Coordinates of C-alpha atoms in Angstrom, one line a residue:
M1 CA -13.8 -32.1 40.7
T2 CA -10.8 -33.9 42.1
H3 CA -9.8 -37.4 41.2
K4 CA -11.0 -38.7 44.6
D5 CA -14.4 -37.1 44.1
E6 CA -14.7 -38.7 40.7
Q7 CA -14.0 -42.1 42.3
W8 CA -16.7 -41.4 45.0
E9 CA -19.1 -40.5 42.3
K10 CA -18.6 -43.8 40.6
E11 CA -19.1 -45.7 43.8
I12 CA -22.3 -43.9 44.9
R13 CA -23.8 -44.8 41.5
K14 CA -23.5 -48.4 42.6
G15 CA -25.0 -50.6 45.3
P16 CA -27.8 -49.1 47.3
F17 CA -27.8 -45.9 45.3
A18 CA -28.5 -47.5 42.0
S19 CA -32.2 -47.8 42.5
S20 CA -32.7 -44.0 42.8
P21 CA -32.5 -41.3 40.2
F22 CA -29.0 -39.8 40.4
T23 CA -29.5 -36.0 40.7
D24 CA -27.1 -33.2 41.5
D25 CA -28.7 -32.7 44.9
H26 CA -28.2 -36.4 45.6
K27 CA -24.6 -36.2 44.6
R28 CA -23.9 -33.0 46.6
N29 CA -25.4 -34.4 49.8
V30 CA -23.6 -37.7 49.6
L31 CA -20.3 -36.2 48.8
Q32 CA -20.6 -33.7 51.7
L33 CA -21.4 -36.6 54.1
V34 CA -18.5 -38.6 52.7
E35 CA -16.1 -35.7 53.3
W36 CA -17.4 -35.2 56.8
M37 CA -17.0 -38.9 57.5
K38 CA -13.4 -38.9 56.2
K39 CA -12.5 -36.1 58.5
S40 CA -14.2 -37.8 61.4
E41 CA -12.2 -41.0 60.8
E42 CA -9.0 -39.0 60.6
R43 CA -9.7 -37.4 64.0
S44 CA -10.5 -40.8 65.6
K45 CA -7.2 -42.1 64.3
G46 CA -5.4 -39.3 66.1
D47 CA -6.5 -40.3 69.6
S48 CA -3.6 -41.2 71.7
S49 CA -5.5 -43.5 74.1
E50 CA -6.5 -46.9 72.8
D51 CA -9.2 -47.3 75.4
S52 CA -10.5 -43.9 74.6
S53 CA -10.6 -44.8 70.9
R54 CA -12.5 -48.0 71.7
S55 CA -15.1 -46.3 73.7
S56 CA -15.8 -43.6 71.1
R57 CA -16.0 -46.1 68.1
P58 CA -19.3 -47.9 67.7
F59 CA -19.5 -51.6 66.9
R60 CA -18.6 -52.3 63.2
P61 CA -20.2 -55.5 61.9
Q62 CA -18.5 -57.3 59.0
V63 CA -20.6 -56.6 55.9
G64 CA -20.6 -56.9 52.1
N65 CA -19.2 -60.4 51.7
A66 CA -22.1 -62.8 52.3
S67 CA -24.4 -61.7 49.5
H68 CA -21.6 -61.2 47.1
K69 CA -20.3 -64.8 47.5
R70 CA -23.8 -66.2 47.1
R71 CA -24.8 -64.5 43.9
T72 CA -22.7 -62.5 41.5
R73 CA -25.5 -60.2 40.3
R74 CA -25.5 -58.4 43.6
G75 CA -22.5 -56.1 43.2
P76 CA -20.1 -55.8 46.1
L77 CA -20.5 -52.8 48.3
V78 CA -17.4 -50.7 48.4
A79 CA -15.5 -51.5 51.6
G80 CA -14.4 -47.9 52.1
M81 CA -18.0 -46.6 51.8
G82 CA -19.4 -49.3 54.1
A83 CA -16.7 -48.8 56.7
L84 CA -17.1 -45.0 56.7
V85 CA -20.8 -45.1 57.1
I86 CA -20.7 -47.5 60.0
A87 CA -17.6 -46.1 61.6
A88 CA -19.2 -42.7 61.8
G89 CA -22.2 -44.2 63.5
L90 CA -24.6 -42.7 61.0
F91 CA -27.9 -43.9 59.6
L92 CA -27.2 -42.3 56.2
W93 CA -30.3 -41.8 54.1
I94 CA -30.6 -42.1 50.3
W95 CA -31.9 -38.9 48.6
D96 CA -34.5 -39.4 45.9
D97 CA -35.4 -36.1 44.3
G98 CA -35.0 -34.3 47.6
Q99 CA -36.9 -36.9 49.7
L100 CA -35.4 -39.1 52.4
V101 CA -36.1 -42.6 51.4
K102 CA -34.3 -45.4 53.2
P103 CA -31.4 -45.7 55.6
V104 CA -28.3 -47.1 54.0
I105 CA -27.6 -49.2 57.1
E106 CA -30.5 -51.4 56.2
Q107 CA -29.2 -51.9 52.7
V108 CA -25.6 -52.5 53.8
Y109 CA -26.5 -54.7 56.8
P110 CA -30.0 -56.1 56.1
T111 CA -30.4 -58.2 59.2
T112 CA -31.0 -54.9 61.1
A113 CA -34.4 -54.8 59.3
L114 CA -35.2 -58.5 59.8
Q115 CA -38.6 -58.8 61.5
L116 CA -39.0 -61.7 64.0
S117 CA -42.2 -62.7 65.8
D118 CA -42.1 -63.6 69.4
N119 CA -41.4 -67.1 70.7
L120 CA -39.4 -68.2 67.7
S121 CA -36.6 -70.7 67.8
T122 CA -34.2 -68.1 66.6
D123 CA -31.2 -69.9 68.1
L124 CA -31.5 -72.3 65.1
L125 CA -30.5 -69.4 62.8
T126 CA -26.8 -68.7 62.5
D127 CA -25.7 -65.2 61.5
K128 CA -25.1 -66.4 58.0
M129 CA -28.7 -67.8 57.8
K130 CA -30.1 -64.5 59.0
R131 CA -28.1 -62.6 56.4
N132 CA -29.2 -65.0 53.6
V133 CA -32.9 -64.7 54.6
A134 CA -32.8 -60.9 55.0
T135 CA -30.8 -60.3 51.8
T136 CA -33.0 -62.7 49.8
M137 CA -36.3 -61.0 50.9
R138 CA -34.8 -57.5 50.4
D139 CA -33.2 -58.1 47.0
D140 CA -35.6 -60.5 45.4
L141 CA -39.0 -59.8 47.1
G142 CA -38.3 -56.1 47.6
K143 CA -39.3 -56.0 51.2
Q144 CA -38.9 -57.7 54.6
L145 CA -41.8 -59.9 55.8
R146 CA -42.2 -60.8 59.5
I147 CA -40.8 -64.3 60.2
T148 CA -43.5 -66.3 61.8
K149 CA -41.9 -69.8 62.1
V150 CA -38.4 -71.3 62.4
E151 CA -38.2 -75.1 62.4
D152 CA -35.4 -77.6 62.4
L153 CA -35.9 -80.4 59.8
P154 CA -33.2 -82.9 61.0
V155 CA -34.0 -85.7 58.6
S156 CA -33.4 -83.4 55.5
G157 CA -30.6 -81.5 57.1
R158 CA -32.5 -78.2 56.6
I159 CA -33.7 -75.2 58.6
Y160 CA -37.2 -74.0 57.6
V161 CA -38.1 -70.4 57.8
E162 CA -41.7 -69.1 57.1
A163 CA -42.7 -65.5 56.9
G164 CA -46.2 -64.0 56.7
K165 CA -49.3 -66.2 56.4
E166 CA -50.1 -68.7 53.6
S167 CA -53.7 -67.3 53.4
E168 CA -52.4 -63.8 52.7
K169 CA -51.0 -62.2 49.6
E170 CA -47.5 -61.8 51.1
Y171 CA -45.9 -65.0 52.1
A172 CA -42.4 -66.6 52.1
Q173 CA -41.0 -70.1 52.6
I174 CA -37.2 -70.5 52.8
W175 CA -35.2 -73.7 53.3
L176 CA -31.6 -73.4 54.4
D177 CA -28.8 -75.9 54.6
A178 CA -28.4 -76.6 58.3
A179 CA -24.6 -77.2 58.0
T180 CA -23.6 -74.4 55.7
G181 CA -26.4 -71.8 56.1
N182 CA -26.8 -71.6 52.3
L183 CA -30.2 -71.3 50.5
R184 CA -31.6 -74.6 49.4
E185 CA -35.1 -73.7 48.2
V186 CA -37.2 -70.5 48.1
E187 CA -40.9 -69.7 47.4
M188 CA -42.0 -66.1 48.0
R189 CA -44.8 -63.8 46.9
G190 CA -45.5 -60.2 47.7
E191 CA -47.3 -57.0 46.7
M192 CA -46.2 -53.4 46.8
R193 CA -47.4 -50.0 45.8
P194 CA -46.1 -48.8 42.4
S195 CA -44.2 -46.0 44.2
E196 CA -42.2 -48.8 46.0
L197 CA -41.2 -50.5 42.7
E198 CA -37.5 -50.0 42.0
H199 CA -36.7 -47.2 39.6
R200 CA -34.8 -49.5 37.2
Y201 CA -38.2 -51.0 36.4
L202 CA -40.4 -47.9 36.3
R203 CA -38.1 -46.0 33.9
Q204 CA -38.5 -48.8 31.3
V205 CA -42.3 -48.6 31.2
P206 CA -42.8 -45.9 28.5
S207 CA -40.3 -47.4 26.0
L208 CA -41.5 -51.0 26.6
L209 CA -45.1 -50.0 25.8
Q210 CA -44.0 -48.1 22.7
S211 CA -42.1 -51.1 21.5
I212 CA -45.4 -53.0 21.0
G213 CA -47.2 -50.0 19.6
S214 CA -49.2 -49.2 22.8
T215 CA -49.7 -45.8 24.4
P216 CA -46.8 -44.9 26.8
T217 CA -49.2 -43.0 29.1
L218 CA -50.6 -46.1 30.9
K219 CA -50.1 -45.5 34.6
P220 CA -48.8 -48.1 37.2
L221 CA -51.7 -49.6 39.1
S222 CA -50.3 -52.4 41.2
V223 CA -47.2 -54.6 41.6
Q224 CA -46.9 -58.3 42.4
R225 CA -43.7 -60.2 42.8
Y226 CA -43.1 -64.0 42.8
V227 CA -39.8 -65.6 43.7
S228 CA -38.7 -69.2 43.3
M229 CA -35.6 -71.3 43.8
K230 CA -35.8 -75.0 43.3
Q231 CA -33.5 -77.7 44.7
G232 CA -30.2 -77.6 42.7
E233 CA -30.7 -74.0 41.4
L234 CA -28.0 -71.5 42.2
E235 CA -30.1 -68.4 42.9
P236 CA -33.7 -67.3 43.3
I237 CA -35.5 -66.2 40.2
S238 CA -37.9 -63.3 40.6
Y239 CA -40.9 -62.4 38.5
T240 CA -42.2 -58.8 38.8
T241 CA -45.7 -58.1 37.4
L242 CA -46.7 -54.4 36.9
A243 CA -50.4 -53.8 36.1
L244 CA -51.1 -50.5 34.2
E245 CA -54.2 -48.6 33.2
N246 CA -55.7 -45.3 32.1
E247 CA -59.2 -44.1 31.3
T248 CA -59.4 -46.1 28.1
G249 CA -57.4 -49.2 28.6
Y250 CA -55.0 -51.4 30.5
G251 CA -51.7 -53.1 30.2
E252 CA -49.2 -55.3 32.0
I253 CA -45.4 -55.8 32.0
V254 CA -43.7 -58.9 33.5
W255 CA -40.0 -58.9 34.3
Q256 CA -37.9 -62.0 35.0
Q257 CA -35.1 -60.7 37.1
D258 CA -34.4 -57.3 35.4
Q259 CA -35.4 -58.5 31.9
A260 CA -38.9 -57.7 30.5
V261 CA -40.3 -61.0 29.2
S262 CA -43.9 -60.0 28.6
I263 CA -45.5 -56.7 27.6
S264 CA -49.2 -56.0 26.9
G265 CA -51.1 -52.9 26.2
E266 CA -53.9 -51.2 24.2
L267 CA -53.5 -50.5 20.4
S268 CA -55.4 -48.1 18.3
V269 CA -57.8 -49.6 15.7
D270 CA -55.8 -48.2 12.8
Q271 CA -52.9 -50.6 13.8
V272 CA -55.0 -53.6 12.7
S273 CA -55.2 -54.3 9.0
V274 CA -58.5 -53.8 7.2
T275 CA -58.4 -57.4 6.1
A276 CA -57.8 -58.8 9.6
L277 CA -60.5 -56.6 11.1
A278 CA -63.0 -57.7 8.4
D279 CA -62.1 -61.4 9.0
A280 CA -62.5 -61.0 12.8
K281 CA -66.0 -59.5 12.4
K282 CA -67.1 -62.4 10.2
A283 CA -65.7 -64.9 12.7
V284 CA -67.7 -63.2 15.6
E285 CA -70.8 -63.2 13.4
A286 CA -70.4 -66.9 12.7
L287 CA -70.1 -67.8 16.4
S288 CA -72.7 -65.4 17.8
G289 CA -75.2 -65.2 15.0
K290 CA -75.2 -61.4 15.4
T291 CA -74.2 -59.0 12.6
T292 CA -74.1 -55.7 14.4
L293 CA -71.4 -56.2 17.1
D294 CA -69.0 -53.2 17.2
L295 CA -65.3 -53.4 17.9
V296 CA -64.6 -52.2 21.5
S297 CA -60.8 -52.4 21.9
V298 CA -57.6 -53.9 20.5
H299 CA -55.0 -55.4 22.8
R300 CA -51.5 -56.8 22.2
T301 CA -49.4 -59.1 24.3
K302 CA -45.8 -59.9 23.3
D303 CA -44.5 -62.8 25.5
D304 CA -40.9 -63.6 24.8
E305 CA -40.8 -66.3 27.4
L306 CA -43.6 -68.3 25.7
G307 CA -42.5 -67.1 22.3
K308 CA -45.9 -65.7 21.4
D309 CA -47.2 -62.4 20.0
T310 CA -51.0 -62.1 20.3
V311 CA -53.4 -59.4 19.1
S312 CA -56.9 -59.6 20.7
L313 CA -59.9 -57.8 19.3
S314 CA -62.8 -57.3 21.8
F315 CA -66.3 -56.8 20.5
E316 CA -69.6 -56.0 22.1
N317 CA -71.3 -58.5 24.3
N318 CA -68.0 -60.0 25.3
Y319 CA -67.1 -61.7 22.0
F320 CA -63.5 -61.7 21.0
V321 CA -60.9 -62.8 18.4
Q322 CA -57.3 -63.6 19.1
M323 CA -54.6 -63.8 16.4
T324 CA -51.3 -65.4 17.6
E325 CA -47.9 -65.8 16.0
G326 CA -45.6 -68.2 17.8
K327 CA -42.9 -70.8 17.7
E328 CA -45.3 -73.4 16.4
G329 CA -46.8 -71.2 13.8
L330 CA -50.0 -69.2 13.6
G331 CA -53.1 -69.5 15.9
Y332 CA -56.6 -68.1 15.5
T333 CA -59.3 -68.1 18.2
V334 CA -62.9 -66.9 18.3
G335 CA -64.8 -67.0 21.5
D336 CA -67.6 -66.0 23.8
A337 CA -66.3 -64.6 27.1
N338 CA -69.7 -64.4 28.8
H339 CA -70.1 -66.4 32.1
Y340 CA -72.9 -68.8 32.2
E341 CA -73.1 -69.9 35.8
Q342 CA -74.7 -73.1 36.9
D343 CA -76.5 -73.6 40.2
F344 CA -75.8 -76.9 41.9
A345 CA -77.4 -78.3 45.0
D346 CA -74.6 -80.8 45.9
W347 CA -71.5 -82.6 44.6
E348 CA -73.7 -85.2 42.9
E349 CA -75.2 -82.6 40.7
I350 CA -71.8 -81.2 39.8
E351 CA -70.5 -84.7 38.9
A352 CA -73.6 -85.4 36.8
Y353 CA -73.1 -82.1 35.0
Y354 CA -69.5 -82.8 34.1
Q355 CA -70.3 -86.3 33.1
K356 CA -72.9 -84.9 30.7
L357 CA -70.4 -82.5 29.2
Y358 CA -67.9 -85.3 28.7
N359 CA -70.3 -87.7 27.2
I360 CA -72.0 -85.3 24.8
D361 CA -73.2 -86.9 21.6
E362 CA -70.6 -86.5 18.9
S363 CA -73.2 -86.0 16.1
L364 CA -74.9 -83.2 18.2
L365 CA -71.5 -81.5 18.7
R366 CA -70.5 -81.8 15.1
G367 CA -73.8 -80.4 14.0
K368 CA -73.1 -77.3 16.1
V369 CA -69.5 -76.7 15.3
E370 CA -69.1 -77.7 11.6
P371 CA -71.1 -74.8 10.2
I372 CA -69.1 -72.3 12.2
I373 CA -65.7 -73.7 11.2
K374 CA -66.8 -73.9 7.5
Q375 CA -67.9 -70.3 7.6
I376 CA -64.7 -69.0 9.3
F377 CA -62.0 -71.3 8.0
K378 CA -63.6 -72.7 4.9
M379 CA -62.8 -76.2 6.2
D380 CA -64.9 -79.4 6.3
L381 CA -64.6 -81.4 9.6
Q382 CA -65.8 -84.8 8.1
A383 CA -62.3 -86.2 7.9
Y384 CA -61.3 -84.9 11.4
K385 CA -61.3 -87.4 14.3
L386 CA -62.8 -86.3 17.6
H387 CA -60.7 -86.7 20.8
R388 CA -62.1 -86.4 24.3
N389 CA -60.1 -85.5 27.4
P390 CA -61.5 -86.7 30.8
D391 CA -59.5 -84.0 32.6
H392 CA -61.2 -81.3 30.6
P393 CA -65.0 -82.1 30.2
G394 CA -66.5 -79.5 27.9
M395 CA -63.5 -79.5 25.6
V396 CA -62.6 -81.7 22.6
T397 CA -60.1 -81.6 19.8
F398 CA -60.7 -82.4 16.1
E399 CA -57.5 -83.6 14.5
L400 CA -56.7 -84.4 10.9
E401 CA -54.0 -87.0 11.5
S402 CA -52.6 -86.9 8.0
S403 CA -51.6 -83.3 8.5
K404 CA -51.7 -82.8 12.3
D405 CA -54.1 -79.9 11.7
V406 CA -56.1 -79.4 15.0
F407 CA -59.2 -77.5 16.1
Q408 CA -59.8 -77.2 19.8
V409 CA -63.5 -76.7 20.7
E410 CA -65.1 -75.6 24.0
Y411 CA -68.8 -76.1 24.4
R412 CA -71.8 -76.0 26.8
E413 CA -73.9 -79.0 27.9
D414 CA -76.5 -78.3 25.1
G415 CA -73.8 -78.3 22.5
R416 CA -73.6 -74.5 22.0
I417 CA -70.0 -73.5 21.1
K418 CA -68.1 -71.2 23.5
M419 CA -64.7 -71.1 21.7
I420 CA -62.8 -72.4 18.7
T421 CA -59.1 -72.4 18.3
R422 CA -57.1 -73.5 15.3
G423 CA -53.3 -74.0 15.7
E424 CA -50.9 -72.8 18.5
I425 CA -52.9 -74.6 21.1

C-alpha cells in the first residue's frame, strides 16, 4: 500500500466512518471511490474553458467548520475528503458489513437532512442556526426530528426551535442566540431501535456486563436518549439508556456521552455469599411473616454517577432485599413490592387518605415496625426520634441523633410496613 493510501486509511477511520465496523470490504470500496474521485477532479482541472468548468461542477457548500468550532469532541472532517465527495457530485454511502447504510452527504452537510414542517417562519433561521440544530440532533440525539415550530423571542434575544410533539416520546426544544446563532439551551429526548445505536456503544455491551459479573449474552431490547444543555453550559450532554434482556433476566446500561456510568444485569446465585443470602431470607421472613419464600433472582446495579453499587435479591410474592455500598457507607433495604391499589371516588377521598397516612398514630406505627427492626438489625427503636415529612405521607424516619443512625420506614394506612431502609438513604 502506498503512503497516500495509508493516509486515506487513517482518514476514513475518522468522522462519519468511525461508527461502522472497519472491514476489508469497507476499506476497498472507499479507496476505490477515492481513487475515482481524484481522477475525476484531475480531469475537471484540465478543462480549458472556465465557463465549461463552472457548468460541469456542482455547487460546493462550505462544510466542516461550524460543528468543529462549537465543540471539540466532534472531530474535524478532512477537507480533502469532504471536497472530493461533494466535487464529484456523489452521495457516497457508508458500507457496514456489505450493507449500504447512510449517505455521507448527510453526515458531512447535515442540513440536507433537516426536516421542516410547512408554514414555519424559517426565515428566522440563519444558515448557522440550521447547521447547529441539524448537527445537534444528529450527533447528540442520533436522528433528525421534524421541526414543528420556529419562534422569535425578542425579549430574551433568542430563537426558539421545537421538533416533534411534547406528548410523544420523541421531542426536542432548542434555544439559539438570535445574534450569533449559537446554542443557548437544549432539551431533547428520543427512541431508536437497537440496530440504530452507534457501534461504539454496542461493542462495549459484553465486556461491561462481564465487569459486574453478569451474563454477556443479554440482548439489546430498546434504546432511549436524553440530551440536555442548560444556560451557561458549553455543549449538550447526552444520556443513552440501553435496555437488555434474555429468557431468564434483564439488564440496563447508561452512557453519559460515550462513558458508561451505570451498568445492571443478572447475577447467578452462587455470586452471593452464603451469609448474605441467609440474612436476606431472615429479613424477608421478618417483614412478610412467611418462612418458605424462595429466591427468584439476583440483580446488580453499579452506578458510578451516583457512587453506588447495589445487589438486589428478589424472592417469591414480590419481596426483596437490597444491599448497597456507596459514598456514604452501607445501606440495607427489605421491602414488599406488591401494589395495593386504593379506589377513590373524588379528590376529597384522596386528600383524606393521605391525611390519614400522615397523621398515623406513632404508638401504632412503632408497635408494627419495632419487632421487625429488632429481628433484622438487632436494634431497639426506643431511643430513636420519629420525624414526619408532609411531602411524603406514608413515610417516616427514625433517627438516633447522637449517632445520626437513621431508619426510613414506608407504611400503609393501617400501619403495616411496606419497606425499611437503614443507611444510604
